[in-house]
Coordinates of C-alpha atoms and ligand atoms in Angstrom, one line a residue:
M1 CA 189.5 6.8 -86.0
C2 CA 186.1 6.0 -85.0
G3 CA 183.2 5.0 -87.1
I4 CA 179.6 6.1 -87.0
V5 CA 176.7 4.0 -89.0
G6 CA 172.9 4.7 -88.3
Y7 CA 169.6 3.3 -90.1
V8 CA 166.1 4.1 -90.0
G9 CA 163.6 2.6 -92.2
N10 CA 161.6 -0.7 -92.6
R11 CA 164.4 -3.2 -93.1
N12 CA 166.1 -4.8 -89.9
A13 CA 168.3 -2.3 -88.8
T14 CA 171.3 -5.0 -87.8
P15 CA 172.4 -6.3 -90.4
I16 CA 173.0 -2.9 -92.3
I17 CA 174.6 -1.3 -89.8
I18 CA 176.8 -4.3 -89.0
E19 CA 177.9 -4.3 -92.9
G20 CA 178.1 -0.1 -92.3
I21 CA 180.7 -0.8 -89.8
K22 CA 182.6 -3.4 -91.7
R23 CA 183.0 -1.2 -94.6
L24 CA 184.4 1.6 -91.6
E25 CA 187.2 -1.2 -90.4
Y26 CA 190.0 0.3 -92.6
R27 CA 190.0 3.5 -90.6
G28 CA 191.2 1.5 -87.5
Y29 CA 189.5 0.5 -84.5
D30 CA 189.6 -1.9 -81.4
S31 CA 186.1 -2.5 -80.0
A32 CA 182.7 -2.1 -81.6
G33 CA 178.9 -1.7 -80.5
I34 CA 175.5 -1.4 -81.7
A35 CA 172.4 -0.4 -80.0
I36 CA 168.8 -1.2 -81.9
I37 CA 165.1 -0.6 -80.6
N38 CA 163.1 -3.9 -81.3
K39 CA 159.5 -4.1 -82.3
E40 CA 158.6 -4.1 -78.3
H41 CA 160.4 -0.6 -78.2
E42 CA 162.9 -1.8 -76.0
L43 CA 166.4 -0.5 -76.6
K44 CA 169.1 -3.5 -76.9
I45 CA 173.0 -3.1 -76.6
F46 CA 175.5 -5.3 -77.7
K47 CA 178.9 -4.6 -77.7
E48 CA 182.6 -6.3 -77.7
A49 CA 186.2 -5.5 -77.4
G50 CA 188.1 -6.8 -80.3
K51 CA 187.2 -7.0 -84.3
I52 CA 183.5 -6.5 -85.6
I53 CA 183.6 -10.3 -86.1
D54 CA 183.8 -11.0 -82.4
L55 CA 180.7 -8.5 -81.9
E56 CA 179.0 -10.7 -84.7
R57 CA 179.6 -13.8 -82.6
S58 CA 178.6 -12.6 -79.5
L59 CA 175.1 -11.4 -80.9
P60 CA 172.1 -13.7 -79.9
A61 CA 169.7 -15.2 -82.1
P62 CA 168.2 -12.9 -85.2
N63 CA 164.9 -12.4 -84.0
E64 CA 166.6 -11.0 -80.6
T65 CA 168.3 -8.5 -82.8
S66 CA 165.8 -7.2 -84.9
G67 CA 164.0 -3.8 -85.3
N68 CA 164.1 -1.0 -87.8
I69 CA 166.2 1.4 -86.2
G70 CA 169.7 1.2 -85.0
I71 CA 173.4 2.9 -84.3
A72 CA 176.8 1.2 -84.4
H73 CA 180.2 2.1 -83.9
T74 CA 183.6 1.5 -84.2
R75 CA 186.1 3.0 -81.7
W76 CA 189.2 3.7 -81.7
A77 CA 190.5 3.9 -78.1
T78 CA 191.3 7.4 -76.6
H79 CA 189.8 7.7 -73.1
G80 CA 190.0 4.6 -71.6
E81 CA 191.5 1.2 -72.8
P82 CA 189.7 -1.0 -75.9
T83 CA 187.6 -2.8 -73.3
T84 CA 183.8 -3.9 -74.2
T85 CA 182.6 -1.5 -71.0
N86 CA 184.4 1.3 -72.8
A87 CA 183.0 0.6 -76.4
H88 CA 180.2 2.4 -77.4
P89 CA 177.0 2.7 -77.4
H90 CA 176.8 4.3 -73.8
T91 CA 174.0 4.7 -72.1
N92 CA 171.8 7.3 -69.5
C93 CA 171.0 6.0 -66.2
C94 CA 167.5 4.4 -66.9
N95 CA 169.2 2.9 -70.5
T96 CA 166.4 4.7 -72.5
I97 CA 169.1 6.6 -74.3
A98 CA 171.8 5.0 -76.3
L99 CA 174.8 7.4 -77.9
I100 CA 178.0 6.8 -80.0
H101 CA 180.7 9.5 -80.5
N102 CA 183.4 10.4 -83.0
G103 CA 186.0 12.8 -81.3
I104 CA 187.1 13.9 -78.0
I105 CA 184.7 15.9 -75.1
E106 CA 187.9 18.1 -73.8
N107 CA 186.0 19.2 -70.7
Y108 CA 184.6 15.7 -69.8
K109 CA 186.2 15.8 -66.3
I110 CA 184.3 19.0 -65.0
L111 CA 180.9 17.5 -66.5
R112 CA 181.4 14.1 -65.0
K113 CA 182.4 15.5 -61.5
K114 CA 178.9 17.8 -61.8
L115 CA 177.0 15.0 -63.1
E116 CA 178.3 12.2 -60.2
A117 CA 177.5 15.0 -57.5
E118 CA 173.9 14.9 -59.0
D119 CA 173.9 11.0 -58.5
H120 CA 174.7 9.8 -62.3
I121 CA 176.2 6.5 -62.2
F122 CA 179.0 6.2 -64.3
V123 CA 180.2 2.7 -65.7
S124 CA 183.2 3.3 -68.4
E125 CA 186.0 5.3 -68.3
T126 CA 185.2 7.1 -71.3
D127 CA 184.8 11.0 -71.9
T128 CA 181.4 10.0 -74.4
E129 CA 179.6 8.4 -71.6
V130 CA 179.5 12.1 -69.8
L131 CA 177.3 13.3 -73.3
T132 CA 175.0 10.6 -72.6
H133 CA 174.3 11.4 -68.9
L134 CA 174.6 14.9 -70.0
I135 CA 171.7 14.2 -72.5
G136 CA 169.7 12.3 -69.6
H137 CA 170.2 15.2 -67.4
F138 CA 168.3 17.8 -69.5
Y139 CA 165.8 15.4 -71.1
R140 CA 164.7 14.4 -67.7
E141 CA 164.2 18.4 -67.1
E142 CA 162.8 19.1 -70.5
N143 CA 161.3 16.0 -71.4
N144 CA 162.0 17.5 -75.1
L145 CA 164.9 15.4 -76.3
L146 CA 165.9 17.4 -79.3
L147 CA 166.0 20.3 -76.8
A148 CA 168.0 18.2 -74.4
V149 CA 170.6 17.3 -77.0
Q150 CA 171.2 21.2 -77.8
E151 CA 171.5 21.9 -74.4
A152 CA 173.6 19.5 -73.6
L153 CA 176.0 20.3 -76.7
K154 CA 176.4 23.8 -75.4
L155 CA 178.1 23.1 -72.7
V156 CA 180.5 20.5 -74.5
E157 CA 184.3 21.7 -75.5
G158 CA 185.8 19.6 -78.0
A159 CA 184.8 17.7 -81.5
Y160 CA 181.8 15.5 -81.9
G161 CA 179.9 13.4 -84.0
I162 CA 177.3 11.7 -82.8
A163 CA 174.3 9.6 -83.1
I164 CA 171.5 9.1 -80.4
I165 CA 168.4 6.6 -80.3
C166 CA 166.1 6.8 -77.4
S167 CA 163.4 4.2 -76.4
D168 CA 160.5 6.9 -76.1
F169 CA 161.1 7.9 -79.7
P170 CA 161.3 4.4 -81.1
D171 CA 161.5 5.4 -84.8
Q172 CA 163.7 8.5 -84.5
I173 CA 167.6 9.1 -84.8
I174 CA 169.2 12.5 -83.8
A175 CA 172.8 13.0 -84.8
A176 CA 175.1 16.0 -84.5
R177 CA 178.2 17.3 -85.1
K178 CA 181.2 19.6 -84.4
G179 CA 184.7 19.0 -85.9
S180 CA 184.0 15.2 -86.6
P181 CA 182.5 14.5 -90.0
L182 CA 179.0 13.6 -90.1
I183 CA 176.3 12.9 -93.0
L184 CA 172.8 11.8 -93.5
G185 CA 172.1 9.4 -96.4
I186 CA 168.6 9.6 -98.3
G187 CA 167.1 6.6 -99.3
K188 CA 163.6 5.8 -100.5
N189 CA 161.3 5.4 -96.8
E190 CA 165.0 5.2 -95.2
F191 CA 167.8 7.2 -93.8
F192 CA 171.3 6.8 -92.8
V193 CA 173.8 8.4 -91.0
A194 CA 177.3 7.8 -91.0
S195 CA 181.1 9.2 -90.6
D196 CA 182.1 8.5 -94.1
V197 CA 180.3 7.6 -97.0
S198 CA 181.8 4.3 -97.7
A199 CA 179.7 3.1 -94.7
I200 CA 176.5 3.8 -96.7
I201 CA 177.2 4.1 -100.6
I202 CA 175.6 0.5 -101.3
H203 CA 172.3 1.9 -100.1
T204 CA 172.3 5.3 -101.2
K205 CA 174.5 8.1 -103.4
R206 CA 172.3 11.1 -102.1
V207 CA 174.0 13.0 -98.9
I208 CA 173.9 15.7 -97.1
Y209 CA 176.9 16.6 -95.2
L210 CA 176.0 18.2 -91.9
Q211 CA 178.3 21.2 -91.3
D212 CA 179.5 22.0 -87.5
N213 CA 176.7 22.7 -84.8
E214 CA 173.9 21.3 -86.8
I215 CA 171.9 18.7 -85.5
V216 CA 169.7 16.5 -87.7
T217 CA 166.4 14.3 -86.7
V218 CA 165.1 12.1 -88.6
N219 CA 162.4 9.1 -88.8
K220 CA 161.8 7.0 -91.9
N221 CA 160.0 9.5 -93.8
N222 CA 161.5 12.8 -93.3
F223 CA 164.5 14.8 -91.5
E224 CA 164.8 17.9 -90.0
I225 CA 167.9 20.1 -89.8
T226 CA 168.6 22.7 -86.8
T227 CA 171.5 24.6 -85.1
I228 CA 172.4 24.2 -82.1
N229 CA 170.5 27.2 -81.3
N230 CA 167.3 25.5 -83.0
K231 CA 167.4 27.6 -85.9
I232 CA 166.1 25.6 -89.0
V233 CA 168.6 24.6 -91.8
T234 CA 167.8 23.8 -95.3
A235 CA 170.9 21.9 -96.4
K236 CA 172.0 20.8 -99.9
V237 CA 171.6 17.6 -101.2
S238 CA 175.0 16.1 -102.7
E239 CA 175.6 13.3 -105.1
I240 CA 178.2 10.9 -104.6
D241 CA 179.7 10.3 -107.9
W242 CA 181.7 7.6 -107.2
D243 CA 180.7 3.9 -106.9
V244 CA 181.2 0.7 -104.7
S245 CA 183.7 -1.1 -106.7
S246 CA 186.2 1.7 -105.8
I247 CA 186.0 0.3 -102.1
E248 CA 186.2 -3.3 -102.9
K249 CA 189.8 -4.9 -103.2
G250 CA 188.7 -7.0 -106.4
E251 CA 191.4 -9.2 -107.4
Y252 CA 193.9 -7.8 -105.2
K253 CA 195.0 -9.2 -102.2
H254 CA 195.0 -5.8 -99.9
F255 CA 193.8 -2.4 -100.5
M256 CA 197.0 -1.1 -100.3
L257 CA 198.2 -3.3 -103.3
K258 CA 195.4 -2.1 -105.0
E259 CA 196.2 1.5 -104.7
I260 CA 199.8 0.9 -105.6
F261 CA 198.6 -0.7 -108.8
E262 CA 196.0 2.0 -109.6
Q263 CA 198.6 5.2 -109.4
P264 CA 199.1 5.0 -113.3
K265 CA 195.3 6.0 -113.5
S266 CA 195.6 8.7 -110.3
V267 CA 198.2 10.4 -111.5
G268 CA 196.6 10.6 -114.9
N269 CA 193.3 12.0 -113.1
A270 CA 195.2 14.5 -110.9
F271 CA 196.4 16.2 -114.2
R272 CA 193.8 15.3 -116.6
G273 CA 192.2 19.1 -117.9
R274 CA 195.3 20.9 -115.9
L275 CA 197.3 21.2 -118.8
I276 CA 197.7 24.2 -121.2
P277 CA 200.3 23.0 -123.8
E278 CA 199.7 25.6 -126.2
L279 CA 200.6 28.2 -123.3
S280 CA 203.6 25.5 -121.8
T281 CA 201.7 26.3 -118.4
T282 CA 199.1 24.6 -116.2
R283 CA 195.7 25.6 -114.5
L284 CA 193.9 25.2 -111.3
G285 CA 190.6 26.7 -111.7
G286 CA 189.7 25.7 -108.1
L287 CA 191.7 28.0 -106.3
G288 CA 189.9 30.4 -107.6
L289 CA 192.9 33.0 -107.8
T290 CA 193.1 35.8 -110.8
E291 CA 196.1 35.7 -112.6
E292 CA 197.0 39.1 -111.0
E293 CA 196.6 37.3 -107.2
L294 CA 199.0 34.4 -108.2
R295 CA 201.7 36.6 -109.5
Q296 CA 201.3 38.8 -105.8
V297 CA 202.1 35.8 -104.1
E298 CA 205.4 36.3 -102.4
R299 CA 205.1 33.3 -100.0
L300 CA 203.9 30.0 -99.2
H301 CA 203.2 27.7 -96.6
I302 CA 202.4 24.2 -96.7
I303 CA 201.3 22.6 -93.6
A304 CA 200.3 18.9 -93.3
C305 CA 200.8 15.7 -91.1
G306 CA 202.4 12.4 -92.1
T307 CA 203.0 11.3 -95.9
S308 CA 201.0 14.6 -96.7
W309 CA 203.6 16.4 -95.1
H310 CA 206.2 14.1 -97.0
A311 CA 204.3 15.4 -100.2
A312 CA 204.9 18.6 -99.1
L313 CA 208.4 18.8 -98.6
I314 CA 208.7 17.5 -102.2
G315 CA 206.6 20.7 -103.5
K316 CA 208.7 22.8 -101.4
N317 CA 211.8 21.6 -103.4
I318 CA 209.8 21.8 -106.7
I319 CA 208.2 25.4 -106.3
E320 CA 210.9 27.0 -105.1
G321 CA 213.2 25.7 -108.2
L322 CA 210.7 26.6 -110.7
A323 CA 208.8 29.3 -109.3
R324 CA 211.5 30.8 -107.2
I325 CA 208.9 31.5 -104.4
P326 CA 210.2 30.6 -100.9
V327 CA 208.2 28.0 -99.4
E328 CA 208.0 26.9 -95.6
V329 CA 206.5 23.6 -94.6
E330 CA 205.4 22.5 -91.2
Y331 CA 204.0 19.6 -89.8
A332 CA 200.0 20.9 -88.9
S333 CA 200.3 19.9 -85.0
E334 CA 203.2 22.5 -84.7
Y335 CA 202.0 25.2 -86.8
R336 CA 198.8 25.4 -84.9
Y337 CA 200.3 26.2 -81.5
R338 CA 203.3 28.4 -82.3
N339 CA 201.9 31.5 -83.7
P340 CA 203.1 31.3 -86.9
I341 CA 204.0 34.5 -88.7
I342 CA 202.1 35.1 -92.0
P343 CA 203.6 38.0 -93.7
D344 CA 201.2 39.7 -96.3
N345 CA 201.4 38.2 -99.5
T346 CA 201.4 34.4 -98.3
V347 CA 199.6 32.3 -99.2
V348 CA 198.7 28.8 -97.2
F349 CA 198.1 25.6 -98.7
V350 CA 197.2 22.7 -96.4
I351 CA 197.4 18.9 -97.8
S352 CA 195.0 16.3 -96.5
Q353 CA 194.2 13.1 -98.3
S354 CA 191.1 12.4 -96.2
G355 CA 190.2 16.6 -95.7
E356 CA 189.7 15.4 -91.8
T357 CA 193.0 15.3 -90.2
A358 CA 192.1 17.0 -86.7
D359 CA 195.5 19.2 -86.7
T360 CA 195.6 20.2 -90.1
L361 CA 192.0 21.6 -90.1
A362 CA 193.2 23.4 -86.8
A363 CA 195.9 24.9 -88.6
L364 CA 193.7 25.8 -91.4
R365 CA 191.4 27.2 -88.8
E366 CA 195.0 29.5 -87.1
A367 CA 196.0 30.6 -90.8
K368 CA 192.9 32.0 -91.5
S369 CA 192.3 33.6 -88.2
K370 CA 195.1 35.6 -88.9
G371 CA 194.4 36.8 -92.2
A372 CA 195.7 34.5 -94.8
R373 CA 194.0 32.9 -97.6
V374 CA 194.0 29.0 -97.2
F375 CA 193.8 26.7 -100.0
G376 CA 193.3 22.9 -99.5
I377 CA 194.7 20.0 -101.6
T378 CA 192.4 17.3 -100.5
N379 CA 191.1 13.9 -101.8
V380 CA 187.9 13.6 -100.2
V381 CA 185.2 15.7 -101.7
G382 CA 183.2 17.6 -99.3
S383 CA 185.6 16.9 -96.4
T384 CA 185.4 19.9 -93.9
I385 CA 188.8 20.9 -94.9
A386 CA 187.7 21.0 -98.5
R387 CA 185.0 23.0 -97.3
E388 CA 186.5 25.3 -94.9
S389 CA 189.3 26.4 -97.6
D390 CA 189.0 29.5 -99.5
G391 CA 189.5 27.5 -102.7
G392 CA 191.6 24.4 -103.4
V393 CA 192.7 21.5 -105.8
Y394 CA 191.1 18.0 -105.5
I395 CA 193.7 15.4 -106.3
H396 CA 190.8 13.0 -107.8
A397 CA 192.7 9.8 -106.5
G398 CA 189.7 7.7 -105.6
T399 CA 188.9 6.1 -102.2
E400 CA 192.0 5.8 -100.5
I401 CA 191.0 2.6 -97.9
G402 CA 194.6 1.4 -97.2
V403 CA 195.9 2.9 -93.8
A404 CA 199.4 3.4 -95.4
S405 CA 198.8 6.2 -97.8
T406 CA 199.8 5.6 -101.4
K407 CA 198.1 6.8 -104.6
A408 CA 197.3 9.9 -102.4
L409 CA 201.3 11.2 -102.5
T410 CA 201.9 10.6 -106.1
S411 CA 198.3 12.7 -106.7
Q412 CA 199.6 15.4 -104.5
V413 CA 202.9 15.6 -106.0
T414 CA 201.2 15.7 -109.4
V415 CA 199.2 18.8 -108.4
L416 CA 202.0 20.7 -106.2
S417 CA 204.0 20.0 -109.7
L418 CA 201.2 21.9 -111.5
L419 CA 201.0 24.3 -108.7
A420 CA 205.0 25.2 -109.3
V421 CA 204.7 25.5 -113.2
L422 CA 201.7 27.7 -112.8
L423 CA 203.7 30.1 -110.6
G424 CA 206.8 29.7 -112.7
R425 CA 205.3 30.8 -115.8
M426 CA 204.2 33.8 -114.4
R427 CA 207.8 34.5 -113.3
N428 CA 210.7 33.3 -114.7
L429 CA 210.1 30.2 -116.0
S430 CA 210.8 29.7 -119.6
S431 CA 208.1 28.3 -122.4
T432 CA 210.9 25.3 -123.2
Y433 CA 210.8 24.2 -119.4
G434 CA 207.0 24.5 -119.2
T435 CA 206.7 22.2 -122.5
T436 CA 209.3 19.7 -121.3
F437 CA 207.3 19.7 -118.0
I438 CA 204.2 18.8 -119.6
E439 CA 205.5 16.2 -122.0
E440 CA 207.3 14.2 -119.3
L441 CA 204.0 14.4 -117.2
I442 CA 201.9 13.0 -119.8
K443 CA 204.5 9.8 -119.8
I444 CA 204.4 9.3 -116.1
P445 CA 201.5 7.0 -115.7
E446 CA 203.1 4.6 -118.5
K447 CA 206.5 4.9 -116.6
I448 CA 204.8 4.1 -113.2
Q449 CA 203.1 1.2 -115.1
R450 CA 206.7 -0.3 -116.1
I451 CA 207.8 -0.2 -112.8
L452 CA 204.7 -1.9 -111.4
D453 CA 205.1 -4.6 -113.9
N454 CA 208.5 -5.6 -111.9
N455 CA 206.3 -6.3 -109.3
E456 CA 207.8 -10.0 -108.7
E457 CA 211.3 -9.0 -108.6
I458 CA 210.7 -6.1 -106.1
K459 CA 208.7 -8.8 -103.8
K460 CA 211.7 -11.3 -104.2
I461 CA 214.0 -8.2 -103.2
A462 CA 211.7 -8.0 -100.1
G463 CA 212.0 -11.5 -99.2
T464 CA 216.0 -10.8 -98.4
I465 CA 215.0 -7.9 -96.0
K466 CA 211.6 -9.2 -94.3
D467 CA 213.8 -10.4 -91.5
S468 CA 215.9 -7.3 -90.6
T469 CA 215.0 -5.0 -87.6
N470 CA 216.1 -1.9 -88.8
A471 CA 216.5 -0.2 -91.9
L472 CA 217.9 3.0 -93.6
Y473 CA 216.5 4.6 -96.2
L474 CA 218.9 7.4 -98.1
G475 CA 217.7 10.2 -100.6
R476 CA 218.7 13.6 -102.0
G477 CA 217.0 16.5 -103.2
V478 CA 213.8 16.0 -104.3
N479 CA 214.1 12.7 -103.3
Y480 CA 215.0 13.0 -99.8
P481 CA 211.4 13.2 -98.5
I482 CA 210.8 10.0 -100.7
A483 CA 213.3 8.3 -98.3
L484 CA 211.2 9.7 -95.5
E485 CA 208.2 8.3 -97.2
G486 CA 209.9 4.7 -97.8
A487 CA 211.0 4.7 -93.9
L488 CA 207.9 5.6 -92.8
K489 CA 205.6 3.3 -95.4
L490 CA 208.3 0.1 -94.0
K491 CA 207.8 0.8 -90.2
E492 CA 204.2 1.9 -90.2
I493 CA 203.1 -2.1 -91.7
S494 CA 205.6 -3.9 -91.1
Y495 CA 206.7 -2.9 -87.5
I496 CA 210.3 -2.9 -88.5
H497 CA 212.3 0.3 -87.3
A498 CA 213.4 2.3 -90.4
E499 CA 214.8 5.8 -90.8
G500 CA 214.9 8.5 -93.6
Y501 CA 218.0 10.6 -94.2
P502 CA 219.9 13.0 -96.4
A503 CA 222.3 10.8 -97.8
A504 CA 225.1 12.9 -97.2
E505 CA 223.9 12.9 -93.8
M506 CA 224.8 9.8 -92.9
K507 CA 228.3 10.3 -92.0
H508 CA 227.4 12.5 -89.5
G509 CA 226.1 10.2 -87.2
P510 CA 223.6 7.3 -88.5
I511 CA 226.7 5.6 -90.7
A512 CA 227.7 4.1 -86.7
L513 CA 224.3 1.8 -87.2
I514 CA 225.5 0.4 -90.5
D515 CA 226.8 -3.5 -90.7
K516 CA 226.3 -6.4 -92.4
N517 CA 222.6 -6.9 -91.0
M518 CA 221.5 -3.5 -91.9
P519 CA 219.7 -2.9 -95.2
V520 CA 220.0 0.6 -96.8
I521 CA 217.8 1.6 -99.7
V522 CA 219.0 4.3 -101.4
I523 CA 217.7 6.3 -104.3
A524 CA 220.4 7.4 -106.6
L525 CA 219.2 8.2 -110.1
K526 CA 220.9 9.7 -112.5
D527 CA 220.9 13.4 -112.3
V528 CA 223.2 16.3 -111.3
I529 CA 224.1 14.8 -107.3
Y530 CA 224.5 11.0 -109.0
D531 CA 228.2 11.2 -108.4
K532 CA 227.6 12.4 -104.8
I533 CA 225.3 10.0 -103.9
V534 CA 227.6 6.8 -105.3
S535 CA 230.2 8.2 -102.9
N536 CA 227.9 7.8 -100.2
L537 CA 226.9 4.4 -101.4
E538 CA 230.7 3.6 -101.2
E539 CA 230.5 4.6 -97.8
V540 CA 227.8 1.9 -97.1
K541 CA 229.5 -0.3 -98.4
A542 CA 232.8 -0.3 -97.1
R543 CA 231.0 -0.9 -94.0
K544 CA 229.0 -4.2 -95.4
G545 CA 225.9 -2.5 -95.5
R546 CA 223.6 -4.2 -97.7
I547 CA 222.6 -1.9 -100.4
I548 CA 219.3 -1.7 -102.1
T549 CA 219.6 0.9 -105.2
I550 CA 216.6 2.8 -106.8
A551 CA 218.6 3.3 -109.9
T552 CA 217.7 4.8 -113.4
E553 CA 217.5 2.3 -116.3
G554 CA 220.5 1.8 -118.0
D555 CA 222.8 2.4 -115.1
E556 CA 224.6 -0.7 -115.3
T557 CA 227.5 0.4 -113.0
I558 CA 225.5 0.6 -110.1
K559 CA 225.4 -2.8 -109.7
D560 CA 228.7 -3.2 -108.3
I561 CA 227.8 -1.4 -105.2
S562 CA 224.8 -2.6 -104.7
E563 CA 223.2 -5.8 -103.3
N564 CA 220.2 -5.2 -105.3
V565 CA 218.9 -2.8 -108.1
I566 CA 215.6 -1.9 -109.0
Y567 CA 215.5 0.1 -111.8
I568 CA 213.1 2.9 -112.5
P569 CA 212.7 5.2 -115.9
Q570 CA 214.6 8.1 -116.8
T571 CA 212.3 11.5 -116.2
I572 CA 213.1 14.9 -115.5
N573 CA 214.4 15.9 -111.8
V574 CA 210.7 17.3 -110.4
L575 CA 209.1 14.3 -111.4
Q576 CA 211.6 12.0 -110.2
P577 CA 209.9 11.2 -106.8
L578 CA 206.6 10.0 -108.8
L579 CA 208.7 7.1 -109.8
S580 CA 210.7 6.8 -107.2
V581 CA 208.4 6.1 -104.6
I582 CA 206.5 3.6 -106.2
P583 CA 209.5 0.8 -105.7
L584 CA 209.2 1.8 -102.1
Q585 CA 205.5 1.4 -101.5
L586 CA 206.0 -1.9 -103.1
L587 CA 208.8 -3.4 -101.0
A588 CA 207.5 -2.1 -97.6
Y589 CA 203.7 -4.0 -98.9
H590 CA 205.6 -7.1 -99.7
V591 CA 208.0 -7.3 -96.3
A592 CA 204.8 -6.5 -94.1
D593 CA 203.0 -9.4 -96.4
L594 CA 205.4 -11.8 -96.1
R595 CA 205.6 -11.2 -92.4
N596 CA 201.6 -12.2 -92.2
L597 CA 200.8 -8.8 -91.0
D598 CA 197.4 -6.9 -91.5
V599 CA 198.6 -4.7 -94.2
D600 CA 195.6 -2.8 -94.1
Q601 CA 194.9 -2.3 -90.5
P602 CA 198.5 -2.2 -88.9
R603 CA 198.2 -2.1 -85.5
N604 CA 197.5 1.3 -83.5
L605 CA 196.8 3.1 -86.7
A606 CA 193.7 4.8 -88.0
K607 CA 192.8 6.0 -91.6
S608 CA 191.9 9.4 -90.7
V609 CA 193.1 11.1 -87.5
T610 CA 190.6 13.1 -86.4
V611 CA 191.8 13.8 -82.8
E612 CA 194.6 15.7 -81.6
Ligands
F6R701 C1 201.1 7.4 -93.8 C2 199.5 8.0 -93.5 C3 199.5 9.0 -92.7 C4 198.9 10.2 -93.4 C5 198.7 11.3 -92.3 C6 197.9 12.7 -92.8 O1 200.7 6.3 -94.8 O2 198.6 7.5 -94.0 O3 200.4 9.6 -92.3 O4 199.0 10.7 -94.2 O5 197.7 10.7 -90.9 O6 196.6 12.2 -93.3 P1 195.7 13.1 -94.3 O7 196.4 13.5 -95.8 O8 194.1 12.7 -94.1 O9 195.8 14.5 -93.7

């Protein structure tokens, strides 16, 4: 989704804000632009459709782009095609105000009509341009820029993170948010605004997370935060506790590969400090629930999107199995609009890596408005979902840059399994099981590493399916959501159509697709339904499907029915997804890479989906 960076200080703003938006490239975008105020106090705008490199190439000589204040934007098109005209920044009629925007102005059509009737001339198709003209309109009336921004934002329906500069105030940025993330970075005699910490972390680790309806006015020496109703706000300064190396690729070709390889560590981080071996249970202090309250939980709703939704499905299987508590899993986009029934003693969990996904946030708010206690399972500290939840659990996976989510899933599943044991041990789950779970969980990072050590072999197998046009993923039980996840990974980065199915469902329809050209990737691990899934495999083989099996180490017989086998270590059933997903992530990665595709920034996708 769109990215925002702004700088005011003593340095030349242009290289700083360009570098900043490059750090946001991973979020997905299709055009980019900057606005600066130069030494002569002139507002200069440069924008370009395509990549940031195209924008850089189009810039005039450095002396024409230098100034101590600037804003930059990467746009992910929603209203209007990804053209240079539609790219941000947008300006008011007299070209004194430049504005960049993340989010969607829902009532832009009505506002645009009114402004056009008052002789405002629009040049783009965007919803954003309305905001610029609206602020320009109030600025003309009030002659006070902050007041004009406040008045304009009061009329706006929708979501926004905005940053504004104006040639009448050549050392000041105004930025505001509602629904879209925005932070203020505090440096020495310089300040930054950004939609994402990674844009500015090389300059400062001291930040303020703006809240909805807050507006910051900042120059190189100080800042003031007010609300939209002009009340002064005292904000808390937070310290970012990770460093720049976590947002750099290092020795890896792509962020996705780096993040796949980080999983022994990230999974360890998700359970570290949360195991209580002496009581054969776990602790999740961030929930802030007493033992009594945890015992009273009768039902869970888990809400999420995409890969996080797959983690939720795995969580359902584990929690119902171990804690015997019914769990409903739902897409956030559906939950928010269907007037969900939330009985007493139901707790709602929302899962979001970014903590900013618009649908998940809206579902959280819907559940809260119905009186439910809502807990977040998030990765990004200080994200909107983390802040708006009644409590929660950070997965501590570290920054995930690759658009295709990998390490977040394994960390989310780890946390959900801790939750299952916590709830289970307060009910009927035996201490023997609790102990086995802890012993097995501790071994998972080393087992993931063993699978990663087989990377070259998996790459070879990827070579055998890289030219396919379709693929089918099959799994059962706790590995059925992993089949869905494997298919999602393949389709989103390699553009090969792929579907995931519970293996036994295949004969109810998808079997019609199987022929000698169809790769069928099957998770067939040694557990109670192993024999059943082998029968499903026989059905595929009988129709000449090309079988790639994810199998348990030591299972030699599976070779007879498979074209290729990828072995993973044995573990207890509930922890299998933490292992079975790894080869599927690697398989998707290598297929996309062998097809020479942009693995980290697949077409049309954005890392954090902050629009509906
Ligand atoms: C797929 C992927 C997406 C996200 C989804 C939710 O690889 O990354 O499906 O999982 O957009 O994002 P979060 O977890 O940030 O709410």
